XYZ file of N, CA and C in Angstrom:
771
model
N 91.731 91.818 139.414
C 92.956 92.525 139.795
C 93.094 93.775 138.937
N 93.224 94.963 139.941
C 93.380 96.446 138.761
C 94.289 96.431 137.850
N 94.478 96.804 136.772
C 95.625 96.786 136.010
C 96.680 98.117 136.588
N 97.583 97.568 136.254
C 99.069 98.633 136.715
C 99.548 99.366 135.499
N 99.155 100.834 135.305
C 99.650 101.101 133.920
C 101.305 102.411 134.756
N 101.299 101.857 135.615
C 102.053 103.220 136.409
C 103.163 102.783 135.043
N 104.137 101.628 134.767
C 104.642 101.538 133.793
C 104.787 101.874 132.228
N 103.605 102.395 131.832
C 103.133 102.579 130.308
C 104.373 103.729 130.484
N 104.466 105.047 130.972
C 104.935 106.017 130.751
C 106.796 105.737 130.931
N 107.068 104.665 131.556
C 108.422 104.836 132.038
C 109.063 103.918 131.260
N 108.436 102.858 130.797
C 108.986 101.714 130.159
C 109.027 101.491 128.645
N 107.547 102.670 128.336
C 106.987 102.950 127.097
C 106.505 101.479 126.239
N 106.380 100.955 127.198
C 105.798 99.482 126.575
C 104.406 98.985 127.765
N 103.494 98.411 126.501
C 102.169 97.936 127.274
C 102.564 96.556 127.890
N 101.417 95.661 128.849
C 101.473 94.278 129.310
C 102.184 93.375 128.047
N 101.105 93.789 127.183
C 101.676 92.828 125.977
C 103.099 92.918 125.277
N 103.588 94.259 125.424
C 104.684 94.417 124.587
C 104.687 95.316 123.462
N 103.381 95.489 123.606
C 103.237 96.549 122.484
C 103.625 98.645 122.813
N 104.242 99.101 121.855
C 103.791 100.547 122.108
C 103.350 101.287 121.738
N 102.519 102.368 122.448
C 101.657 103.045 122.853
C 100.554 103.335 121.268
N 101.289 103.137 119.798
C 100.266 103.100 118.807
C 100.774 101.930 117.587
N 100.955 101.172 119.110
C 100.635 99.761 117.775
C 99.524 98.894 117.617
N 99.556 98.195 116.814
C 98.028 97.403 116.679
C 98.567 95.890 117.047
N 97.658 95.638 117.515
C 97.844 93.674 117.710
C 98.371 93.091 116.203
N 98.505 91.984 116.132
C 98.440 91.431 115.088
C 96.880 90.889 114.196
N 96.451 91.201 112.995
C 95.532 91.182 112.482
C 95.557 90.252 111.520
N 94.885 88.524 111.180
C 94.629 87.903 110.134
C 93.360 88.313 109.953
N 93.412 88.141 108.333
C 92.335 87.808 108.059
C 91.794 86.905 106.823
N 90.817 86.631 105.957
C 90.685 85.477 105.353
C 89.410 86.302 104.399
N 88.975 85.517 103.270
C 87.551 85.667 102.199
C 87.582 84.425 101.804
N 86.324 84.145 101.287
C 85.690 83.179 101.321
C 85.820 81.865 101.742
N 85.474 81.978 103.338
C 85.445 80.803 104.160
C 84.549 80.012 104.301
N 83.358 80.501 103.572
C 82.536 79.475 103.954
C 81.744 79.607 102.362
N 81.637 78.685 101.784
C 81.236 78.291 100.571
C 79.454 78.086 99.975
N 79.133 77.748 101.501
C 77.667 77.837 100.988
C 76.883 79.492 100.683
N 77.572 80.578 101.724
C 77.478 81.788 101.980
C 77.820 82.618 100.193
N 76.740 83.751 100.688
C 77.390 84.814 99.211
C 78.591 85.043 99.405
N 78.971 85.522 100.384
C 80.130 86.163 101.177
C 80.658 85.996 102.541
N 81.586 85.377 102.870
C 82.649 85.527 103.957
C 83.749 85.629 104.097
N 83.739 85.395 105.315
C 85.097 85.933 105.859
C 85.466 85.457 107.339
N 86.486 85.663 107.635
C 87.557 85.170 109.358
C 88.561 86.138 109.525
N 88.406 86.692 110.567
C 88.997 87.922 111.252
C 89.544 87.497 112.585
N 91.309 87.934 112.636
C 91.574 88.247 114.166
C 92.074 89.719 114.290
N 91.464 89.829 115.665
C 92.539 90.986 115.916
C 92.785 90.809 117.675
N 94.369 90.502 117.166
C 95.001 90.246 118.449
C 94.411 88.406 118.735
N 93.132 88.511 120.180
C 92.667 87.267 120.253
C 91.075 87.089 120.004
N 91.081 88.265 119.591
C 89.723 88.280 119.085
C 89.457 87.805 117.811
N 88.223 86.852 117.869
C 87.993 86.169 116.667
C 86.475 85.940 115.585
N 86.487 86.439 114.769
C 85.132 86.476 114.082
C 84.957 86.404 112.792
N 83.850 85.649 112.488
C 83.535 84.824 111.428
C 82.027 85.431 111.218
N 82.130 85.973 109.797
C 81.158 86.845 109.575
C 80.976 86.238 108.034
N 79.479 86.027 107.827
C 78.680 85.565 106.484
C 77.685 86.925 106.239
N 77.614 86.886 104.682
C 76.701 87.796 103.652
C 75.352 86.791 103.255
N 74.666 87.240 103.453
C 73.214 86.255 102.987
C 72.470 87.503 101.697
N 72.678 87.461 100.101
C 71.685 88.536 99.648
C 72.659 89.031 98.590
N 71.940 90.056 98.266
C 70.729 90.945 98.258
C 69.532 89.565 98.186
N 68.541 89.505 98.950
C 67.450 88.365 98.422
C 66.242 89.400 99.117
N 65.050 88.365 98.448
C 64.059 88.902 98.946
C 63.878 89.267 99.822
N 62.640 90.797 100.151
C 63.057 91.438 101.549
C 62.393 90.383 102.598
N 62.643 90.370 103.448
C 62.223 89.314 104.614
C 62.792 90.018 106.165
N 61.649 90.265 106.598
C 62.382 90.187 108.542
C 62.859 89.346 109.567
N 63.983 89.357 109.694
C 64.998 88.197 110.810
C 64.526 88.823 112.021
N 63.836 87.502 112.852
C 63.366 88.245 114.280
C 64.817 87.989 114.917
N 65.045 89.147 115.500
C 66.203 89.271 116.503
C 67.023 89.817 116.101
N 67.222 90.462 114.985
C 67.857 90.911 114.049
C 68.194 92.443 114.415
N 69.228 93.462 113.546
C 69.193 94.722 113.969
C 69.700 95.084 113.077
N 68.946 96.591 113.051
C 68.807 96.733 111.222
C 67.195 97.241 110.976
N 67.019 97.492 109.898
C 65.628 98.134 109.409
C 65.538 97.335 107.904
N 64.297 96.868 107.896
C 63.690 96.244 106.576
C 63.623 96.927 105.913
N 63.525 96.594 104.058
C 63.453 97.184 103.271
C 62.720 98.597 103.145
N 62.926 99.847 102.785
C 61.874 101.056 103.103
C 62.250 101.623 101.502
N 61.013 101.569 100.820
C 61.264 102.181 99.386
C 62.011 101.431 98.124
N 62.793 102.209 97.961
C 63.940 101.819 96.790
C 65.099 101.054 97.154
N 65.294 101.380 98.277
C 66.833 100.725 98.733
C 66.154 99.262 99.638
N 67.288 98.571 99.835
C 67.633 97.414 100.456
C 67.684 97.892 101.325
N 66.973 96.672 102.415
C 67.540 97.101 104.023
C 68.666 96.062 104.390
N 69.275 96.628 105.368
C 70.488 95.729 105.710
C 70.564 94.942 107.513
N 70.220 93.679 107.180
C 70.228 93.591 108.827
C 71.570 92.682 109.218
N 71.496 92.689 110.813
C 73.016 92.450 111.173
C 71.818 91.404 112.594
N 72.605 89.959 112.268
C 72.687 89.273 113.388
C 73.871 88.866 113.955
N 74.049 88.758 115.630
C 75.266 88.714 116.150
C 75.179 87.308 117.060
N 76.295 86.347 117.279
C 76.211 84.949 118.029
C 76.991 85.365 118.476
N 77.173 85.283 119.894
C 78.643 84.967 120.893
C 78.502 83.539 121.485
N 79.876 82.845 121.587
C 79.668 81.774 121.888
C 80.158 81.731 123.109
N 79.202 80.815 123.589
C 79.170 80.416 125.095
C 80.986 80.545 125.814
N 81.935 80.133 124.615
C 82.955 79.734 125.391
C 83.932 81.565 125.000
N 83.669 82.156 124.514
C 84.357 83.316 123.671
C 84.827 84.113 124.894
N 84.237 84.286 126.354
C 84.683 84.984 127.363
C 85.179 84.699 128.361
N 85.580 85.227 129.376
C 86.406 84.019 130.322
C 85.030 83.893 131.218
N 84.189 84.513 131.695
C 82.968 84.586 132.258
C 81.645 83.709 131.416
N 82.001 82.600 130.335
C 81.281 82.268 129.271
C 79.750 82.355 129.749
N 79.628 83.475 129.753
C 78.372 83.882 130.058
C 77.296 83.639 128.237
N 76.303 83.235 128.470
C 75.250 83.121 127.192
C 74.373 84.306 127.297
N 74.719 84.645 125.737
C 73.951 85.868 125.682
C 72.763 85.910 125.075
N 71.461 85.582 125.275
C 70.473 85.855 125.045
C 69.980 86.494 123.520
N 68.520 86.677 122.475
C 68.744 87.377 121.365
C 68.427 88.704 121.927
N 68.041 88.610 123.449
C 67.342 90.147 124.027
C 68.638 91.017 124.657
N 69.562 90.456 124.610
C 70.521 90.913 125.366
C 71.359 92.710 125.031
N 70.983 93.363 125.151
C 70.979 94.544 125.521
C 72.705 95.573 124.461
N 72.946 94.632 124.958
C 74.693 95.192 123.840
C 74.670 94.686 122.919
N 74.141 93.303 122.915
C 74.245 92.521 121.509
C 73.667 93.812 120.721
N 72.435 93.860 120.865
C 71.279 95.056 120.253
C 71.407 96.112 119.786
N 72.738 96.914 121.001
C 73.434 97.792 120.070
C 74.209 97.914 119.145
N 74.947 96.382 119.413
C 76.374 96.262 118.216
C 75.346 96.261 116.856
N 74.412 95.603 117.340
C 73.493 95.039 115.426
C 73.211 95.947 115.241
N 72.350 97.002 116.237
C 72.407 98.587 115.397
C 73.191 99.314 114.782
N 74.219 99.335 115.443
C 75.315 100.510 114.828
C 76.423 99.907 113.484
N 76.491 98.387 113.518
C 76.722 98.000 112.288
C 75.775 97.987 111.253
N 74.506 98.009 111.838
C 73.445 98.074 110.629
C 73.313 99.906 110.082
N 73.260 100.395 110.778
C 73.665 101.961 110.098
C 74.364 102.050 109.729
N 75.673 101.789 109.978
C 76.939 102.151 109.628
C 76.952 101.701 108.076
N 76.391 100.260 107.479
C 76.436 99.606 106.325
C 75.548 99.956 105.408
N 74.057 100.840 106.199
C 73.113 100.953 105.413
C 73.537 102.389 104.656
N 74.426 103.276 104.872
C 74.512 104.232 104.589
C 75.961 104.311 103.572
N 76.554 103.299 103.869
C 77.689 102.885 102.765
C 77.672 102.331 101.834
N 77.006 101.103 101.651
C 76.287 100.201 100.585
C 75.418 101.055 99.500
N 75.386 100.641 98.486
C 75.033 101.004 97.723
C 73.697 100.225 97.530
N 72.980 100.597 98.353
C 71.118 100.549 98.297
C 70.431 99.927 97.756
N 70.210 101.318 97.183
C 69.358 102.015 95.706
C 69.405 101.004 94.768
N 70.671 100.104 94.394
C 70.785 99.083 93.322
C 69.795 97.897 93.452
N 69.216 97.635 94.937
C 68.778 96.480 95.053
C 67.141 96.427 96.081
N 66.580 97.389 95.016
C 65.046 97.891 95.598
C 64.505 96.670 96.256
N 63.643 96.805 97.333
C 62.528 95.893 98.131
C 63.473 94.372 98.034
N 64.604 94.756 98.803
C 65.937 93.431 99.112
C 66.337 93.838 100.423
N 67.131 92.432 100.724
C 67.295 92.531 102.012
C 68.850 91.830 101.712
N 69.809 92.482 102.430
C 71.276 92.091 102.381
C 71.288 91.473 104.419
N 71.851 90.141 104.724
C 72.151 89.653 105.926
C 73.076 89.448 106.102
N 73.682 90.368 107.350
C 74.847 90.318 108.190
C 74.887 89.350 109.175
N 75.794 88.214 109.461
C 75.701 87.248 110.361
C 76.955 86.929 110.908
N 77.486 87.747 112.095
C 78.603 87.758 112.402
C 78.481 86.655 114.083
N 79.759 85.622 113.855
C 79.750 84.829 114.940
C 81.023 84.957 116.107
N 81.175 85.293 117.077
C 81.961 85.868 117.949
C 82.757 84.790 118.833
N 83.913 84.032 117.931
C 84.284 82.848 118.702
C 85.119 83.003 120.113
N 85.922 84.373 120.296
C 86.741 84.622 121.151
C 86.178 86.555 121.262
N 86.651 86.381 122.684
C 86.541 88.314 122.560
C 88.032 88.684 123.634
N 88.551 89.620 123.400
C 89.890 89.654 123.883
C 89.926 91.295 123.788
N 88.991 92.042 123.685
C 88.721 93.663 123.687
C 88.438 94.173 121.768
N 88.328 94.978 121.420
C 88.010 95.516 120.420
C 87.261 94.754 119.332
N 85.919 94.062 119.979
C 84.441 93.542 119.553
C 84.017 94.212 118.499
N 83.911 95.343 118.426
C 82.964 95.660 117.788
C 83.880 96.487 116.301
N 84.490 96.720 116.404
C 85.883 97.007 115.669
C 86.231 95.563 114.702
N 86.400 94.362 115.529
C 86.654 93.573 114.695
C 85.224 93.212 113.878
N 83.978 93.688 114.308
C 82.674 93.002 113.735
C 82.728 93.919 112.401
N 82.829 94.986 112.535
C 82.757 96.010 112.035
C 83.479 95.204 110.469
N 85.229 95.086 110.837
C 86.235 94.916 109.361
C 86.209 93.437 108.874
N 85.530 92.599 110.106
C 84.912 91.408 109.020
C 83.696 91.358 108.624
N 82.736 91.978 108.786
C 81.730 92.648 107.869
C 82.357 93.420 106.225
N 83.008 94.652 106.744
C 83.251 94.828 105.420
C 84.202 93.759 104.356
N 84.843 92.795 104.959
C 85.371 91.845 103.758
C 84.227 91.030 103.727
N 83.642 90.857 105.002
C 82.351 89.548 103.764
C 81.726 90.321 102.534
N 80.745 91.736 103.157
C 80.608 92.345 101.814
C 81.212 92.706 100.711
N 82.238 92.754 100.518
C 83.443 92.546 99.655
C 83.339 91.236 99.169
N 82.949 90.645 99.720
C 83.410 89.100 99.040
C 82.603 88.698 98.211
N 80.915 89.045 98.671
C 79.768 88.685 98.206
C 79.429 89.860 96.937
N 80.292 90.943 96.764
C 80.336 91.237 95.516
C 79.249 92.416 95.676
N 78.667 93.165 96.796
C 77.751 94.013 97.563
C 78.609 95.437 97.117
N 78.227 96.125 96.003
C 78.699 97.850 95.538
C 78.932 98.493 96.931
N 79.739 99.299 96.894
C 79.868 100.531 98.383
C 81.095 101.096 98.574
N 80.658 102.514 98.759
C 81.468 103.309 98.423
C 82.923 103.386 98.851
N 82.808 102.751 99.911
C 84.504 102.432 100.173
C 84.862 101.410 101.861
N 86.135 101.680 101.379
C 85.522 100.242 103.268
C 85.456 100.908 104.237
N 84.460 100.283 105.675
C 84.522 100.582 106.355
C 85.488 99.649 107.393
N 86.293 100.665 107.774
C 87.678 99.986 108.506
C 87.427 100.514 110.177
N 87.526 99.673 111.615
C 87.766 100.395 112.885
C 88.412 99.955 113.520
N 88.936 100.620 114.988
C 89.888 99.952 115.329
C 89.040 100.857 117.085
N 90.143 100.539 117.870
C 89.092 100.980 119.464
C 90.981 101.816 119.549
N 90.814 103.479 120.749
C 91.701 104.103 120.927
C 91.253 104.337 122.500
N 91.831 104.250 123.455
C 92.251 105.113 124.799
C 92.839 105.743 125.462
N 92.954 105.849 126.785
C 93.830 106.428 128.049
C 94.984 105.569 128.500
N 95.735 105.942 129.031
C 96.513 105.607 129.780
C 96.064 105.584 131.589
N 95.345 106.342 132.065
C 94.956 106.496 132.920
C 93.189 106.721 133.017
N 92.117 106.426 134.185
C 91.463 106.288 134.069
C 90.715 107.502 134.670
N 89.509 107.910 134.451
C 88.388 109.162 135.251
C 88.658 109.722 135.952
N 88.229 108.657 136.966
C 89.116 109.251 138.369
C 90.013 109.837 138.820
N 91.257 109.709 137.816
C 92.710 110.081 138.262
C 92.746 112.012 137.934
N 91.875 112.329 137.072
C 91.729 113.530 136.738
C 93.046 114.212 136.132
N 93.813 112.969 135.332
C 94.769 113.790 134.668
C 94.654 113.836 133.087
N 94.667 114.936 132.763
C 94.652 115.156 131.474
C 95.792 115.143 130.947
N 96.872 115.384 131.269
C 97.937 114.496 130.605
C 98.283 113.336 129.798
N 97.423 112.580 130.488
C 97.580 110.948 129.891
C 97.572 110.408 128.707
N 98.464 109.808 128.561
C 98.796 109.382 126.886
C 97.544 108.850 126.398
N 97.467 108.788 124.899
C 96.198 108.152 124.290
C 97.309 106.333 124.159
N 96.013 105.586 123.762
C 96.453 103.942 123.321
C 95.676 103.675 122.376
N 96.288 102.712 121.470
C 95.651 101.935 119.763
C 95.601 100.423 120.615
N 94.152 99.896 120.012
C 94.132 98.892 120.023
C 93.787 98.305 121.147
N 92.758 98.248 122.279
C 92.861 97.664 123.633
C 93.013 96.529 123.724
N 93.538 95.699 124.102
C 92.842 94.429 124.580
C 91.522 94.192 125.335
N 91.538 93.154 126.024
C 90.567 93.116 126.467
C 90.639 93.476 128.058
N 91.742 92.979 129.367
C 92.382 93.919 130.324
C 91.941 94.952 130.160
N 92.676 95.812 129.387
C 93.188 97.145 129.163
C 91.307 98.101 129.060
N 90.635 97.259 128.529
C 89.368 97.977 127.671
C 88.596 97.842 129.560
N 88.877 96.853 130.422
C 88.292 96.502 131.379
C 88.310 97.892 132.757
N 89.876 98.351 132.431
C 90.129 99.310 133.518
C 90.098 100.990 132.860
N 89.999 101.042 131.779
C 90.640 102.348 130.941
C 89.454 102.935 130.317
N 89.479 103.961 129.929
C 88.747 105.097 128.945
C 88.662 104.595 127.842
N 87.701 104.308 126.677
C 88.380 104.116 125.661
C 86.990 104.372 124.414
N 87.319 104.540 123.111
C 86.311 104.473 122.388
C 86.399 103.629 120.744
N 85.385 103.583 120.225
C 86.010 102.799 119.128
C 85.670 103.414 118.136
N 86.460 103.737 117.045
C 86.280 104.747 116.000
C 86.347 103.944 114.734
N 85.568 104.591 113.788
C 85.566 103.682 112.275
C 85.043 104.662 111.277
N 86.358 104.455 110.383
C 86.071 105.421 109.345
C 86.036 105.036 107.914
N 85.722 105.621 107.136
C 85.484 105.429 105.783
C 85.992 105.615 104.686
N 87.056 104.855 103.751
C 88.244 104.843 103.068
C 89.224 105.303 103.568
N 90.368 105.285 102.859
C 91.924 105.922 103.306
C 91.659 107.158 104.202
N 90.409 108.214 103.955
C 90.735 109.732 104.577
C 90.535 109.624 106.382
N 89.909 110.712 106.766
C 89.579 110.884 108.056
C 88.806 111.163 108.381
N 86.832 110.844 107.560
C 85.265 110.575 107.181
C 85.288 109.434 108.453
N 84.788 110.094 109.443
C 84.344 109.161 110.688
C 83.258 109.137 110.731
N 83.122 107.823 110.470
C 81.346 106.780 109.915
C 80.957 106.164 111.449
N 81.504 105.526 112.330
C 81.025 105.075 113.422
C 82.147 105.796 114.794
N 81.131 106.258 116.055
C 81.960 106.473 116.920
C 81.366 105.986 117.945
N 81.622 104.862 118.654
C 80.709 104.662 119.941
C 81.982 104.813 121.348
N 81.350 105.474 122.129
C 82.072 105.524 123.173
C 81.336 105.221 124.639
N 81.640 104.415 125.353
C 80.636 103.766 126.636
C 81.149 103.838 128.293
N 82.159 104.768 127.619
C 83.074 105.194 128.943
C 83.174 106.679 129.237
N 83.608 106.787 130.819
C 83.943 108.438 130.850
C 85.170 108.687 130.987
N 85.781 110.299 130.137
C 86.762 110.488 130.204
C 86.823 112.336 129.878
N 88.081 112.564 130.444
C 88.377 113.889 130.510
C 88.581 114.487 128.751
N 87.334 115.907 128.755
C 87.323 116.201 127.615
C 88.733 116.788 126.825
N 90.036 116.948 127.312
C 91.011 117.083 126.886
C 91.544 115.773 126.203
N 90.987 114.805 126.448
C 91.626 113.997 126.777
C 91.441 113.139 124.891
N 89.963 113.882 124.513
C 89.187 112.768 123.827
C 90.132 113.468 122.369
N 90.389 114.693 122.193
C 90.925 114.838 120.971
C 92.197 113.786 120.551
N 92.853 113.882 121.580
C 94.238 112.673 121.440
C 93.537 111.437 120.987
N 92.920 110.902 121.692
C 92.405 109.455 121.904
C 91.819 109.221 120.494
N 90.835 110.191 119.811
C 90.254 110.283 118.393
C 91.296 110.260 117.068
N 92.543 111.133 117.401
C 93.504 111.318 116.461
C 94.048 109.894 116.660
N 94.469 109.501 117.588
C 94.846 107.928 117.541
C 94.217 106.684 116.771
N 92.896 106.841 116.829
C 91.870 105.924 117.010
C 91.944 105.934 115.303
N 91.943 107.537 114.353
C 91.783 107.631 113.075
C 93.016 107.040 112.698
N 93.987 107.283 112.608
C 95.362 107.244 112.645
C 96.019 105.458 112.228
N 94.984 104.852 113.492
C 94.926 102.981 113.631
C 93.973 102.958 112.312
N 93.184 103.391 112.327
C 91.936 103.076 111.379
C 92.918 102.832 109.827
N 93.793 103.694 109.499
C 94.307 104.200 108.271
C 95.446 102.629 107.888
N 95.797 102.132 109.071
C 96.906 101.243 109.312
C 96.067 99.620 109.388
N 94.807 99.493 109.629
C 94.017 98.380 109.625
C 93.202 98.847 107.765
N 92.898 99.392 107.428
C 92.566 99.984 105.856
C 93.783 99.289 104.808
N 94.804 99.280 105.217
C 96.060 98.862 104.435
C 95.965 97.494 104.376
N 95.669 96.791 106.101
C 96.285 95.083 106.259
C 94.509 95.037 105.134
N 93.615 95.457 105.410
C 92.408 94.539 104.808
C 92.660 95.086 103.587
N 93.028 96.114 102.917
C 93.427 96.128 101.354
C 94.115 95.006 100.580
N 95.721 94.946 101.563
C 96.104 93.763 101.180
C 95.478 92.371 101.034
N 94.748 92.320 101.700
C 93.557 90.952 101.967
C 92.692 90.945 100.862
N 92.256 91.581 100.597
C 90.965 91.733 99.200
C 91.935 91.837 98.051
N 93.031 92.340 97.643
C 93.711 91.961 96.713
C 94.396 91.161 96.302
N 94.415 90.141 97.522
C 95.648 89.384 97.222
C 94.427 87.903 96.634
N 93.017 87.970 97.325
C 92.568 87.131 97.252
C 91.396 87.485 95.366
N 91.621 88.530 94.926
C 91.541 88.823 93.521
C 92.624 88.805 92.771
N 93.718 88.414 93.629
C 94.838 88.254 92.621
C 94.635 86.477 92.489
N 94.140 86.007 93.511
C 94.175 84.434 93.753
C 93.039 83.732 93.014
N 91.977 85.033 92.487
C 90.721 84.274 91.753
C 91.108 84.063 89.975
N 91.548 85.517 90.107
C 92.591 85.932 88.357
C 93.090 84.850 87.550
N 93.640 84.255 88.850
C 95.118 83.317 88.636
C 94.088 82.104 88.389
N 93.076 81.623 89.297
C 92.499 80.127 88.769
C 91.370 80.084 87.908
N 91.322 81.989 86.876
C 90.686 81.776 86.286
C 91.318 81.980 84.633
N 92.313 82.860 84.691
C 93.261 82.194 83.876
C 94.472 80.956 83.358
N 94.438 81.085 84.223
C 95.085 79.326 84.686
C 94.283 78.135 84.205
């Protein structure tokens, strides 16, 4: 069924209730899983992901993996991705050949190899292992900020976090209006009928580290949608700040204690 956004403009409220630059609601969690260097549990909105740190350890190649092995001095960083059978309403199984998976492991594996601090951990291999229990729109956004708290957790140097969030249209290609409001945060609906891209940037500023966009849209259209997209980024940077501090305020405490 098409979505009806004829409302966004008159009511100024989305399906959900949200407006036009708010974010879902975002938990998140560190060290969830105990055998791991580093983890973590991420929602955003109904999206849900559970992401482990394996490393710095010896360099080694994960077949299926995405990412580049150790080259030189620096560590390579690879990124494996699970979706689970039940995470979509289509619980379709995704294969290790499966074609998007492939890109998400790429572009988180650049995105980390160039933030991380390397150089510290010659002919090593750092493993990203993110598991995808629910998807509800902004995938790769949430892979993205529970990645950076597992590495955070596991104690992995880098220069600052990488935080993303996904920004769109109000209206879609076709309609040929450049008018159309930008949106924070898609769901998963919303990401189904709409323009949209997902932006991720690098500390508090406005250093845009990842931009993938897989849709078409009117080039007037994309400056709004980008200023939005940075804008969310700055406001998801805060909730995971609070998260990493509160849980170094929680280690402090049972180690002075």
């Amino acid at each position: 069924m098409p979505l009806d956004t004829s409302t966004y403009a008159l009511a100024l409220l989305r399906l959900d209730g949200r407006r036009w630059n708010e974010l879902r609601r975002i938990h998140a969690q560190t060290s969830t899983q105990a055998a791991a260097d580093g983890s973590s549990y991420l929602e955003m909105g109904n999206t849900k992901v559970i992401c482990t740190v394996a490393g710095p350890s010896e360099s080694r190649r994960v077949g299926g993996g995405g990412g580049g092995a150790a080259e030189g001095d620096n560590a390579g960083v690879q990124v494996e991705i699970g979706i689970a059978g039940f995470s979509g309403v289509d619980r379709k199984r995704r294969g290790r050949g499966d074609k998007r998976t492939s890109e998400m492991q790429a572009t988180i594996a650049n995105a980390f190899s160039s933030t991380l601090f390397t150089h510290l951990y010659p002919h090593s291999t750092i493993q990203i292992t993110l598991h995808i229990l629910s998807q509800d729109g902004s995938l790769l956004a949430a892979c993205l900020n529970a990645a950076t708290l597992a590495l955070i957790d596991a104690g992995i140097p880098m220069s600052d976090y990488i935080v993303a969030c996904t920004a769109g249209s109000t209206t879609t290609y076709s309609t040929n209006d450049e008018s159309a409001d930008p949106l924070l945060d898609l769901n998963g609906t919303e990401e189904q009928e709409l323009p949209f891209l997902t932006v991720g940037t690098l500390g508090a500023g406005e250093r845009v580290s990842v931009l993938v966009m897989e849709t078409r849209v009117q080039v007037a259209r994309l400056e709004g949608m980008l200023a939005v997209g940075v804008d969310g980024c700055k406001q998801v940077r805060e909730i995971l700040d609070q998260v990493v501090r509160r849980q170094g305020k929680r280690i402090l405490e049972s180690v002075v204690g």
